[in-house]
Amino acid sequence: MKKLAELLVKVRTITVQGDIGIGISQVAFDSRKVTLGTLFVAMKGTHTDGHQYIQQAIIQGAAAVICEKIPANTDLQKVAIIQVQDSSIALGIVAANYYDNPSSQLKVIAVTGTNGKTTHVTLLYNLFKTLGYKCGLLSTVHNYVNDNLYEATHTTGDALQINHMMHLMNDAGCQYCFMEASSHAIHQNRMAGLSISGALFTNITHDHLDYHLTFDNYIAAKKKLFDELPASAFALINVDDKRGKIMVQNTQATVHTFALKNTAEFKAKLVSNTLQGLAMEMENRQVWFKLIGEFNAYNLLGVYATAVLCGVEKIAALTALSGLNGAKGRFEQVISKQNIIGIVDYAHTPDALENVLTTIAQLRTRQENVITIVGCGGNRDAAKRPVMAAIAGQYSNVVILTSDNPRNEQPEDILLQMEAGIKPQHYNKYKKITDRKEAIFHAVEISNPKDIILLAGKGHEDYQEVMGAKHHFDDQEMLVAAYKYYEK
Protein backbone atom coordinates (compact mmCIF):
# COMPACT_ATOMS: atom_id res chain seq x y z
CA MET A 1 0.00 0.00 0.00
CA LYS A 2 1.24 3.49 -0.91
CA LYS A 3 0.26 6.91 0.35
CA LEU A 4 -1.78 9.02 -2.05
CA ALA A 5 0.89 11.73 -1.82
CA GLU A 6 3.49 9.27 -3.17
CA LEU A 7 1.30 8.45 -6.15
CA LEU A 8 0.82 12.11 -7.01
CA VAL A 9 4.54 12.88 -7.39
CA LYS A 10 5.04 14.65 -10.77
CA VAL A 11 1.27 14.81 -11.40
CA ARG A 12 0.26 18.34 -12.40
CA THR A 13 -2.76 19.12 -10.25
CA ILE A 14 -5.27 21.96 -10.53
CA THR A 15 -6.93 21.52 -7.14
CA VAL A 16 -6.53 19.03 -4.30
CA GLN A 17 -9.31 18.45 -1.78
CA GLY A 18 -9.00 16.14 1.21
CA ASP A 19 -6.22 14.19 2.89
CA ILE A 20 -3.44 13.06 0.54
CA GLY A 21 -1.75 11.19 3.38
CA ILE A 22 -4.26 8.32 3.15
CA GLY A 23 -3.22 4.84 2.06
CA ILE A 24 -4.20 3.55 -1.38
CA SER A 25 -4.77 -0.17 -1.92
CA GLN A 26 -4.93 -0.12 -5.73
CA VAL A 27 -5.40 2.13 -8.76
CA ALA A 28 -8.26 1.66 -11.24
CA PHE A 29 -9.83 3.56 -14.14
CA ASP A 30 -12.67 1.04 -14.55
CA SER A 31 -15.28 1.67 -11.86
CA ARG A 32 -16.24 -2.01 -11.89
CA LYS A 33 -12.81 -2.84 -10.45
CA VAL A 34 -13.02 -0.37 -7.57
CA THR A 35 -12.83 -1.84 -4.06
CA LEU A 36 -12.15 -0.41 -0.60
CA GLY A 37 -9.17 1.97 -0.63
CA THR A 38 -8.95 2.35 -4.44
CA LEU A 39 -7.71 5.46 -6.21
CA PHE A 40 -10.22 5.85 -9.06
CA VAL A 41 -9.04 7.75 -12.14
CA ALA A 42 -11.98 9.11 -14.14
CA MET A 43 -11.03 9.31 -17.81
CA LYS A 44 -12.85 10.31 -20.97
CA GLY A 45 -12.70 7.28 -23.26
CA THR A 46 -13.67 6.77 -26.88
CA HIS A 47 -16.98 5.16 -25.94
CA THR A 48 -17.72 6.30 -22.38
CA ASP A 49 -16.72 8.96 -19.86
CA GLY A 50 -15.41 7.71 -16.52
CA HIS A 51 -16.65 10.89 -14.84
CA GLN A 52 -20.15 9.40 -15.03
CA TYR A 53 -19.07 6.65 -12.63
CA ILE A 54 -17.42 8.68 -9.87
CA GLN A 55 -20.40 8.32 -7.53
CA GLN A 56 -20.51 4.57 -8.17
CA ALA A 57 -16.77 4.32 -7.45
CA ILE A 58 -17.27 6.12 -4.13
CA ILE A 59 -20.14 3.78 -3.20
CA GLN A 60 -17.84 0.81 -3.91
CA GLY A 61 -15.19 2.15 -1.54
CA ALA A 62 -12.91 4.49 -3.50
CA ALA A 63 -10.66 6.44 -1.15
CA ALA A 64 -9.64 9.07 -3.71
CA VAL A 65 -10.63 10.26 -7.18
CA ILE A 66 -8.61 11.89 -9.93
CA CYS A 67 -10.77 13.75 -12.44
CA GLU A 68 -10.73 16.58 -14.95
CA LYS A 69 -14.05 18.03 -13.84
CA ILE A 70 -15.28 17.84 -10.25
CA PRO A 71 -18.87 16.56 -10.47
CA ALA A 72 -21.80 18.25 -8.77
CA ASN A 73 -24.27 16.33 -6.60
CA THR A 74 -21.68 13.74 -5.62
CA ASP A 75 -20.82 12.59 -2.10
CA LEU A 76 -17.27 13.99 -2.19
CA GLN A 77 -16.62 14.65 1.50
CA LYS A 78 -15.75 10.97 2.02
CA VAL A 79 -12.88 10.97 -0.45
CA ALA A 80 -9.85 12.95 -1.58
CA ILE A 81 -10.45 14.72 -4.89
CA ILE A 82 -7.59 15.63 -7.23
CA GLN A 83 -8.46 17.72 -10.26
CA VAL A 84 -6.10 17.57 -13.24
CA GLN A 85 -6.10 18.87 -16.78
CA ASP A 86 -5.70 15.42 -18.39
CA SER A 87 -6.62 12.27 -16.49
CA SER A 88 -4.92 9.97 -19.01
CA ILE A 89 -1.54 11.61 -18.39
CA ALA A 90 -2.17 11.51 -14.65
CA LEU A 91 -2.97 7.79 -14.83
CA GLY A 92 0.34 7.07 -16.56
CA ILE A 93 2.33 8.94 -13.92
CA VAL A 94 0.32 7.43 -11.04
CA ALA A 95 0.73 3.92 -12.49
CA ALA A 96 4.49 4.43 -12.73
CA ASN A 97 4.63 5.68 -9.13
CA TYR A 98 2.45 2.81 -7.90
CA TYR A 99 4.87 0.24 -9.37
CA ASP A 100 8.02 2.12 -8.24
CA ASN A 101 8.77 3.62 -11.67
CA PRO A 102 9.92 0.32 -13.20
CA SER A 103 10.81 1.77 -16.61
CA SER A 104 13.55 3.88 -15.03
CA GLN A 105 15.35 0.65 -14.08
CA LEU A 106 15.14 -0.76 -17.62
CA LYS A 107 16.35 0.25 -21.04
CA VAL A 108 12.97 0.63 -22.74
CA ILE A 109 13.01 0.59 -26.54
CA ALA A 110 9.70 1.58 -28.17
CA VAL A 111 8.92 0.80 -31.81
CA THR A 112 6.21 2.64 -33.74
CA GLY A 113 5.04 2.68 -37.35
CA THR A 114 2.25 1.20 -39.43
CA ASN A 115 4.02 -2.03 -40.33
CA GLY A 116 6.91 -3.97 -38.81
CA LYS A 117 6.41 -3.18 -35.11
CA THR A 118 5.84 -6.78 -34.03
CA THR A 119 8.68 -8.16 -36.11
CA HIS A 120 11.08 -5.50 -34.79
CA VAL A 121 10.35 -6.06 -31.10
CA THR A 122 10.22 -9.85 -31.46
CA LEU A 123 13.58 -9.94 -33.23
CA LEU A 124 15.08 -7.55 -30.69
CA TYR A 125 13.82 -9.65 -27.80
CA ASN A 126 15.16 -12.88 -29.35
CA LEU A 127 18.44 -11.24 -30.39
CA PHE A 128 19.19 -9.94 -26.90
CA LYS A 129 18.10 -13.24 -25.32
CA THR A 130 20.49 -15.05 -27.67
CA LEU A 131 23.29 -12.73 -26.54
CA GLY A 132 22.62 -13.59 -22.90
CA TYR A 133 20.63 -10.57 -21.76
CA LYS A 134 17.57 -10.79 -19.56
CA CYS A 135 14.77 -8.88 -21.22
CA GLY A 136 11.05 -8.38 -21.63
CA LEU A 137 8.71 -8.07 -24.60
CA LEU A 138 5.42 -6.19 -24.95
CA SER A 139 3.89 -6.96 -28.34
CA THR A 140 0.71 -7.60 -30.29
CA VAL A 141 1.34 -11.35 -30.20
CA HIS A 142 2.82 -12.06 -26.76
CA ASN A 143 4.21 -10.41 -23.66
CA TYR A 144 7.30 -11.99 -22.14
CA VAL A 145 9.21 -11.53 -18.92
CA ASN A 146 12.38 -13.46 -19.70
CA ASP A 147 10.92 -16.86 -20.66
CA ASN A 148 7.58 -16.41 -18.90
CA LEU A 149 4.69 -15.86 -21.31
CA TYR A 150 1.78 -13.49 -20.67
CA GLU A 151 -0.92 -13.27 -23.33
CA ALA A 152 -1.36 -9.87 -25.00
CA THR A 153 -4.80 -8.27 -25.39
CA HIS A 154 -3.80 -5.04 -27.19
CA THR A 155 -0.87 -3.88 -29.32
CA THR A 156 0.01 -1.62 -26.39
CA GLY A 157 -1.62 -2.26 -23.01
CA ASP A 158 -3.05 0.39 -20.70
CA ALA A 159 -0.77 2.32 -18.34
CA LEU A 160 -1.43 0.00 -15.40
CA GLN A 161 -0.74 -3.13 -17.46
CA ILE A 162 2.46 -1.68 -18.93
CA ASN A 163 3.87 -0.68 -15.55
CA HIS A 164 2.82 -3.96 -13.95
CA MET A 165 4.63 -5.92 -16.68
CA MET A 166 7.73 -3.74 -16.30
CA HIS A 167 7.57 -4.25 -12.53
CA LEU A 168 7.65 -8.00 -13.15
CA MET A 169 10.62 -7.47 -15.47
CA ASN A 170 12.46 -5.65 -12.71
CA ASP A 171 11.74 -8.47 -10.28
CA ALA A 172 13.12 -10.92 -12.84
CA GLY A 173 16.32 -8.92 -13.30
CA CYS A 174 15.59 -7.80 -16.87
CA GLN A 175 17.86 -5.20 -18.42
CA TYR A 176 15.82 -4.39 -21.53
CA CYS A 177 12.16 -4.03 -22.47
CA PHE A 178 11.18 -4.00 -26.14
CA MET A 179 7.68 -2.71 -26.72
CA GLU A 180 5.33 -1.85 -29.55
CA ALA A 181 3.92 1.67 -29.40
CA SER A 182 0.64 1.90 -31.30
CA SER A 183 -0.78 5.20 -32.47
CA HIS A 184 -3.82 4.66 -30.24
CA ALA A 185 -1.61 4.15 -27.17
CA ILE A 186 0.53 7.20 -27.90
CA HIS A 187 -2.49 9.41 -28.54
CA GLN A 188 -4.27 8.15 -25.42
CA ASN A 189 -1.18 8.78 -23.25
CA ARG A 190 -0.90 5.14 -22.18
CA MET A 191 2.89 5.58 -22.18
CA ALA A 192 2.85 8.71 -20.02
CA GLY A 193 5.26 8.46 -17.11
CA LEU A 194 7.55 5.94 -18.81
CA SER A 195 11.30 6.45 -19.15
CA ILE A 196 12.10 5.65 -22.79
CA SER A 197 15.74 4.97 -23.71
CA GLY A 198 15.20 4.76 -27.45
CA ALA A 199 12.45 4.86 -30.08
CA LEU A 200 12.36 3.49 -33.62
CA PHE A 201 10.18 4.58 -36.55
CA THR A 202 9.53 1.90 -39.20
CA ASN A 203 7.17 3.52 -41.74
CA ILE A 204 3.75 5.09 -41.99
CA THR A 205 0.95 4.26 -44.42
CA HIS A 206 -2.85 4.28 -44.50
CA ASP A 207 -4.35 2.79 -41.32
CA HIS A 208 -6.59 3.56 -38.33
CA LEU A 209 -8.33 6.52 -39.97
CA ASP A 210 -11.54 5.31 -38.30
CA TYR A 211 -9.92 6.51 -35.06
CA HIS A 212 -7.61 9.34 -36.12
CA LEU A 213 -9.99 10.64 -38.84
CA THR A 214 -7.22 12.19 -40.96
CA PHE A 215 -3.81 11.00 -42.09
CA ASP A 216 -2.23 14.13 -40.58
CA ASN A 217 -3.69 13.22 -37.18
CA TYR A 218 -2.30 9.70 -37.57
CA ILE A 219 1.17 11.09 -38.37
CA ALA A 220 0.94 13.47 -35.40
CA ALA A 221 0.11 10.58 -33.06
CA LYS A 222 3.25 8.70 -34.12
CA LYS A 223 5.34 11.87 -33.94
CA LYS A 224 4.22 12.49 -30.35
CA LEU A 225 6.39 9.56 -29.19
CA PHE A 226 9.51 11.29 -30.53
CA ASP A 227 8.43 14.76 -29.38
CA GLU A 228 8.38 13.50 -25.79
CA LEU A 229 11.69 11.63 -25.79
CA PRO A 230 14.29 12.92 -23.31
CA ALA A 231 17.66 14.25 -24.46
CA SER A 232 19.29 11.08 -23.10
CA ALA A 233 17.38 8.86 -25.54
CA PHE A 234 18.03 7.95 -29.18
CA ALA A 235 15.58 8.25 -32.06
CA LEU A 236 16.12 5.87 -34.98
CA ILE A 237 14.20 6.56 -38.18
CA ASN A 238 13.79 4.89 -41.57
CA VAL A 239 14.68 7.68 -44.01
CA ASP A 240 13.48 5.68 -47.02
CA ASP A 241 10.03 6.65 -45.73
CA LYS A 242 9.51 10.30 -46.69
CA ARG A 243 7.86 11.01 -43.33
CA GLY A 244 10.76 9.64 -41.30
CA LYS A 245 12.35 13.06 -40.86
CA ILE A 246 9.00 14.58 -39.84
CA MET A 247 8.97 12.27 -36.82
CA VAL A 248 12.09 13.87 -35.33
CA GLN A 249 11.56 17.54 -36.19
CA ASN A 250 10.98 18.47 -32.55
CA THR A 251 12.74 15.71 -30.67
CA GLN A 252 15.37 16.31 -28.01
CA ALA A 253 16.77 12.81 -28.57
CA THR A 254 19.89 12.04 -30.60
CA VAL A 255 18.73 11.17 -34.12
CA HIS A 256 20.08 8.19 -36.09
CA THR A 257 18.99 6.95 -39.52
CA PHE A 258 18.74 3.68 -41.46
CA ALA A 259 17.89 2.97 -45.10
CA LEU A 260 18.28 0.60 -48.02
CA LYS A 261 18.01 3.27 -50.72
CA ASN A 262 18.90 6.69 -49.32
CA THR A 263 22.02 7.90 -47.55
CA ALA A 264 21.90 6.90 -43.90
CA GLU A 265 24.06 6.16 -40.89
CA PHE A 266 23.04 2.48 -41.03
CA LYS A 267 22.94 1.38 -44.67
CA ALA A 268 22.44 -2.05 -46.21
CA LYS A 269 21.88 -3.58 -49.62
CA LEU A 270 19.50 -6.40 -50.45
CA VAL A 271 21.59 -8.88 -52.47
CA SER A 272 19.20 -11.80 -53.00
CA ASN A 273 15.67 -12.71 -51.99
CA THR A 274 14.25 -16.23 -52.15
CA LEU A 275 11.56 -18.31 -50.44
CA GLN A 276 14.34 -19.75 -48.29
CA GLY A 277 15.59 -16.39 -47.00
CA LEU A 278 17.45 -13.27 -48.06
CA ALA A 279 21.05 -12.09 -48.30
CA MET A 280 22.07 -8.56 -47.37
CA GLU A 281 25.31 -6.64 -47.55
CA MET A 282 25.85 -5.04 -44.15
CA GLU A 283 29.05 -3.65 -42.63
CA ASN A 284 31.00 -4.76 -45.75
CA ARG A 285 29.86 -8.34 -45.21
CA GLN A 286 27.25 -10.47 -46.95
CA VAL A 287 24.92 -11.96 -44.36
CA TRP A 288 22.22 -14.59 -44.86
CA PHE A 289 18.94 -14.27 -42.95
CA LYS A 290 16.00 -16.64 -42.58
CA LEU A 291 13.40 -13.93 -43.17
CA ILE A 292 11.95 -13.21 -46.60
CA GLY A 293 11.19 -10.05 -48.57
CA GLU A 294 12.34 -6.45 -48.87
CA PHE A 295 10.05 -5.39 -46.03
CA ASN A 296 11.94 -7.80 -43.78
CA ALA A 297 15.24 -6.36 -45.02
CA TYR A 298 14.09 -3.09 -43.45
CA ASN A 299 13.07 -4.90 -40.28
CA LEU A 300 16.45 -6.62 -40.00
CA LEU A 301 18.35 -3.40 -40.62
CA GLY A 302 16.28 -1.53 -38.04
CA VAL A 303 16.88 -4.26 -35.47
CA TYR A 304 20.60 -4.34 -36.20
CA ALA A 305 20.88 -0.55 -35.88
CA THR A 306 18.96 -0.60 -32.59
CA ALA A 307 21.22 -3.31 -31.17
CA VAL A 308 24.33 -1.33 -32.08
CA LEU A 309 22.88 1.84 -30.54
CA CYS A 310 22.26 -0.19 -27.38
CA GLY A 311 25.96 -1.08 -27.27
CA VAL A 312 25.99 -4.54 -28.88
CA GLU A 313 29.16 -5.33 -30.83
CA LYS A 314 28.42 -5.25 -34.58
CA ILE A 315 29.59 -8.73 -35.56
CA ALA A 316 27.90 -10.30 -32.54
CA ALA A 317 24.63 -8.59 -33.53
CA LEU A 318 24.83 -9.76 -37.16
CA THR A 319 25.78 -13.31 -36.18
CA ALA A 320 22.91 -13.67 -33.73
CA LEU A 321 20.42 -11.98 -36.05
CA SER A 322 21.25 -14.30 -38.94
CA GLY A 323 20.02 -17.29 -36.93
CA LEU A 324 16.64 -15.90 -35.90
CA ASN A 325 13.16 -16.60 -37.22
CA GLY A 326 10.53 -13.90 -37.59
CA ALA A 327 7.40 -13.26 -35.52
CA LYS A 328 4.50 -15.70 -35.58
CA GLY A 329 2.06 -15.04 -38.40
CA ARG A 330 4.45 -12.84 -40.35
CA PHE A 331 5.11 -14.40 -43.78
CA GLU A 332 4.94 -17.79 -42.11
CA GLN A 333 5.05 -20.69 -44.55
CA VAL A 334 2.88 -23.80 -44.27
CA ILE A 335 3.70 -26.30 -47.06
CA SER A 336 1.57 -29.34 -47.95
CA LYS A 337 2.78 -32.81 -48.94
CA GLN A 338 1.80 -31.88 -52.51
CA ASN A 339 4.07 -28.82 -52.26
CA ILE A 340 1.31 -26.26 -52.15
CA ILE A 341 2.89 -23.25 -50.45
CA GLY A 342 0.68 -21.54 -47.90
CA ILE A 343 1.78 -18.18 -46.49
CA VAL A 344 0.07 -16.83 -43.35
CA ASP A 345 0.58 -13.10 -42.83
CA TYR A 346 -0.91 -10.43 -40.60
CA ALA A 347 -1.11 -7.99 -43.54
CA HIS A 348 -4.23 -5.98 -42.70
CA THR A 349 -3.34 -2.64 -44.29
CA PRO A 350 -3.02 -1.81 -48.01
CA ASP A 351 0.72 -1.22 -47.72
CA ALA A 352 1.36 -4.45 -45.82
CA LEU A 353 -0.71 -6.48 -48.29
CA GLU A 354 1.13 -4.94 -51.23
CA ASN A 355 4.48 -5.62 -49.57
CA VAL A 356 3.65 -9.30 -49.15
CA LEU A 357 2.21 -9.72 -52.64
CA THR A 358 5.08 -7.89 -54.37
CA THR A 359 7.50 -10.09 -52.44
CA ILE A 360 5.66 -13.18 -53.68
CA ALA A 361 5.74 -11.72 -57.20
CA GLN A 362 9.52 -11.34 -56.98
CA LEU A 363 9.97 -14.93 -55.80
CA ARG A 364 7.57 -16.85 -58.04
CA THR A 365 8.42 -18.41 -61.40
CA ARG A 366 5.12 -17.37 -63.09
CA GLN A 367 4.32 -21.03 -63.71
CA GLU A 368 2.27 -21.23 -60.52
CA ASN A 369 -0.88 -19.44 -59.40
CA VAL A 370 -1.09 -16.99 -56.52
CA ILE A 371 -4.36 -17.39 -54.63
CA THR A 372 -5.05 -14.59 -52.15
CA ILE A 373 -7.58 -14.95 -49.33
CA VAL A 374 -8.26 -11.56 -47.82
CA GLY A 375 -10.82 -9.78 -45.66
CA CYS A 376 -11.10 -6.60 -43.63
CA GLY A 377 -12.01 -6.15 -39.99
CA GLY A 378 -15.38 -4.77 -38.94
CA ASN A 379 -15.78 -1.55 -36.93
CA ARG A 380 -12.46 -0.35 -38.27
CA ASP A 381 -11.21 1.93 -41.06
CA ALA A 382 -13.65 1.23 -43.92
CA ALA A 383 -11.79 3.38 -46.45
CA LYS A 384 -9.08 0.75 -46.90
CA ARG A 385 -11.50 -2.05 -47.85
CA PRO A 386 -11.78 -1.39 -51.62
CA VAL A 387 -8.07 -0.49 -51.74
CA MET A 388 -7.03 -3.86 -50.32
CA ALA A 389 -9.30 -5.73 -52.73
CA ALA A 390 -7.81 -3.78 -55.64
CA ILE A 391 -4.28 -4.69 -54.54
CA ALA A 392 -5.21 -8.36 -54.21
CA GLY A 393 -6.70 -8.29 -57.71
CA GLN A 394 -3.60 -6.66 -59.19
CA TYR A 395 -1.10 -9.19 -57.87
CA SER A 396 -3.07 -12.46 -57.70
CA ASN A 397 -4.35 -15.05 -60.16
CA VAL A 398 -7.29 -15.81 -57.89
CA VAL A 399 -8.79 -13.61 -55.16
CA ILE A 400 -11.17 -14.88 -52.51
CA LEU A 401 -12.82 -12.12 -50.48
CA THR A 402 -13.84 -13.47 -47.08
CA SER A 403 -14.42 -12.57 -43.44
CA ASP A 404 -11.64 -11.35 -41.17
CA ASN A 405 -13.01 -10.23 -37.79
CA PRO A 406 -16.42 -8.79 -38.74
CA ARG A 407 -17.01 -7.76 -35.13
CA ASN A 408 -20.39 -6.00 -35.01
CA GLU A 409 -20.78 -5.54 -38.76
CA GLN A 410 -22.44 -7.90 -41.20
CA PRO A 411 -19.67 -9.77 -43.08
CA GLU A 412 -21.55 -9.45 -46.36
CA ASP A 413 -21.59 -5.65 -46.05
CA ILE A 414 -17.81 -5.60 -45.60
CA LEU A 415 -17.33 -7.82 -48.64
CA LEU A 416 -19.54 -5.55 -50.76
CA GLN A 417 -17.33 -2.59 -49.83
CA MET A 418 -14.22 -4.59 -50.70
CA GLU A 419 -15.75 -5.80 -53.95
CA ALA A 420 -16.17 -2.19 -55.09
CA GLY A 421 -12.40 -1.96 -55.37
CA ILE A 422 -11.99 -4.83 -57.84
CA LYS A 423 -11.05 -3.44 -61.26
CA PRO A 424 -13.14 -4.54 -64.28
CA GLN A 425 -10.18 -6.37 -65.81
CA HIS A 426 -10.01 -8.52 -62.67
CA TYR A 427 -13.71 -9.45 -62.47
CA ASN A 428 -12.99 -12.94 -63.78
CA LYS A 429 -10.48 -13.79 -61.04
CA TYR A 430 -12.37 -13.10 -57.80
CA LYS A 431 -15.18 -14.58 -55.77
CA LYS A 432 -16.79 -13.92 -52.41
CA ILE A 433 -16.93 -16.69 -49.83
CA THR A 434 -18.14 -15.26 -46.53
CA ASP A 435 -17.15 -18.22 -44.36
CA ARG A 436 -13.37 -18.09 -43.83
CA LYS A 437 -13.07 -21.85 -43.32
CA GLU A 438 -14.91 -22.49 -46.58
CA ALA A 439 -12.68 -19.94 -48.32
CA ILE A 440 -9.50 -21.69 -47.14
CA PHE A 441 -10.78 -25.14 -48.11
CA HIS A 442 -11.81 -23.84 -51.55
CA ALA A 443 -8.36 -22.32 -52.10
CA VAL A 444 -6.68 -25.66 -51.34
CA GLU A 445 -9.20 -27.54 -53.51
CA ILE A 446 -8.37 -25.46 -56.61
CA SER A 447 -4.60 -25.43 -55.96
CA ASN A 448 -1.94 -27.38 -57.81
CA PRO A 449 1.58 -28.25 -56.61
CA LYS A 450 3.81 -25.15 -56.29
CA ASP A 451 0.81 -22.81 -56.19
CA ILE A 452 1.01 -20.14 -53.49
CA ILE A 453 -1.92 -19.46 -51.15
CA LEU A 454 -1.72 -16.21 -49.19
CA LEU A 455 -3.91 -16.02 -46.09
CA ALA A 456 -3.83 -12.33 -45.28
CA GLY A 457 -5.10 -10.31 -42.36
CA LYS A 458 -5.11 -12.49 -39.26
CA GLY A 459 -1.58 -13.81 -38.92
CA HIS A 460 -0.94 -14.79 -35.31
CA GLU A 461 -4.60 -14.42 -34.23
CA ASP A 462 -6.25 -17.64 -33.08
CA TYR A 463 -9.80 -16.32 -32.98
CA GLN A 464 -12.50 -14.74 -35.09
CA GLU A 465 -14.63 -12.01 -33.52
CA VAL A 466 -18.28 -12.08 -34.58
CA MET A 467 -21.01 -9.95 -32.99
CA GLY A 468 -18.98 -9.32 -29.85
CA ALA A 469 -18.03 -12.97 -29.31
CA LYS A 470 -14.63 -14.53 -30.00
CA HIS A 471 -14.56 -17.99 -31.55
CA HIS A 472 -11.42 -20.08 -31.96
CA PHE A 473 -10.06 -19.76 -35.49
CA ASP A 474 -6.44 -20.18 -36.52
CA ASP A 475 -5.46 -19.72 -40.18
CA GLN A 476 -2.54 -22.12 -39.87
CA GLU A 477 -4.63 -24.82 -38.24
CA MET A 478 -7.36 -24.43 -40.83
CA LEU A 479 -4.88 -24.54 -43.70
CA VAL A 480 -3.32 -27.75 -42.36
CA ALA A 481 -6.81 -29.25 -41.95
CA ALA A 482 -7.62 -28.39 -45.58
CA TYR A 483 -4.34 -29.93 -46.76
CA LYS A 484 -5.16 -33.17 -44.95
CA TYR A 485 -8.72 -33.25 -46.25
CA TYR A 486 -7.65 -33.02 -49.89
CA GLU A 487 -4.79 -35.48 -49.44
CA LYS A 488 -7.36 -38.28 -49.17
PDB file of C-alpha atoms in Angstrom, residues 22 37 39 44 68 70 77 108 127 151 160 167 173 202 207 211 297 322 324 330 340 344 359 405 427 430 438 451:
ATOM      1  CA  ILE A  22      -4.257   8.323   3.151  1.00  0.00           C
ATOM      2  CA  GLY A  37      -9.174   1.969  -0.635  1.00  0.00           C
ATOM      3  CA  LEU A  39      -7.713   5.464  -6.214  1.00  0.00           C
ATOM      4  CA  LYS A  44     -12.847  10.315 -20.966  1.00  0.00           C
ATOM      5  CA  GLU A  68     -10.731  16.584 -14.949  1.00  0.00           C
ATOM      6  CA  ILE A  70     -15.282  17.838 -10.249  1.00  0.00           C
ATOM      7  CA  GLN A  77     -16.622  14.655   1.501  1.00  0.00           C
ATOM      8  CA  VAL A 108      12.974   0.625 -22.738  1.00  0.00           C
ATOM      9  CA  LEU A 127      18.436 -11.241 -30.385  1.00  0.00           C
ATOM     10  CA  GLU A 151      -0.923 -13.268 -23.334  1.00  0.00           C
ATOM     11  CA  LEU A 160      -1.429   0.004 -15.396  1.00  0.00           C
ATOM     12  CA  HIS A 167       7.568  -4.246 -12.531  1.00  0.00           C
ATOM     13  CA  GLY A 173      16.322  -8.918 -13.300  1.00  0.00           C
ATOM     14  CA  THR A 202       9.529   1.901 -39.204  1.00  0.00           C
ATOM     15  CA  ASP A 207      -4.348   2.790 -41.321  1.00  0.00           C
ATOM     16  CA  TYR A 211      -9.922   6.505 -35.060  1.00  0.00           C
ATOM     17  CA  ALA A 297      15.242  -6.361 -45.016  1.00  0.00           C
ATOM     18  CA  SER A 322      21.245 -14.298 -38.939  1.00  0.00           C
ATOM     19  CA  LEU A 324      16.641 -15.905 -35.898  1.00  0.00           C
ATOM     20  CA  ARG A 330       4.452 -12.835 -40.351  1.00  0.00           C
ATOM     21  CA  ILE A 340       1.311 -26.260 -52.146  1.00  0.00           C
ATOM     22  CA  VAL A 344       0.066 -16.826 -43.353  1.00  0.00           C
ATOM     23  CA  THR A 359       7.504 -10.091 -52.435  1.00  0.00           C
ATOM     24  CA  ASN A 405     -13.006 -10.233 -37.789  1.00  0.00           C
ATOM     25  CA  TYR A 427     -13.714  -9.455 -62.472  1.00  0.00           C
ATOM     26  CA  TYR A 430     -12.366 -13.099 -57.795  1.00  0.00           C
ATOM     27  CA  GLU A 438     -14.905 -22.486 -46.576  1.00  0.00           C
ATOM     28  CA  ASP A 451       0.810 -22.814 -56.190  1.00  0.00           C
TER      29      ASP A 451
END
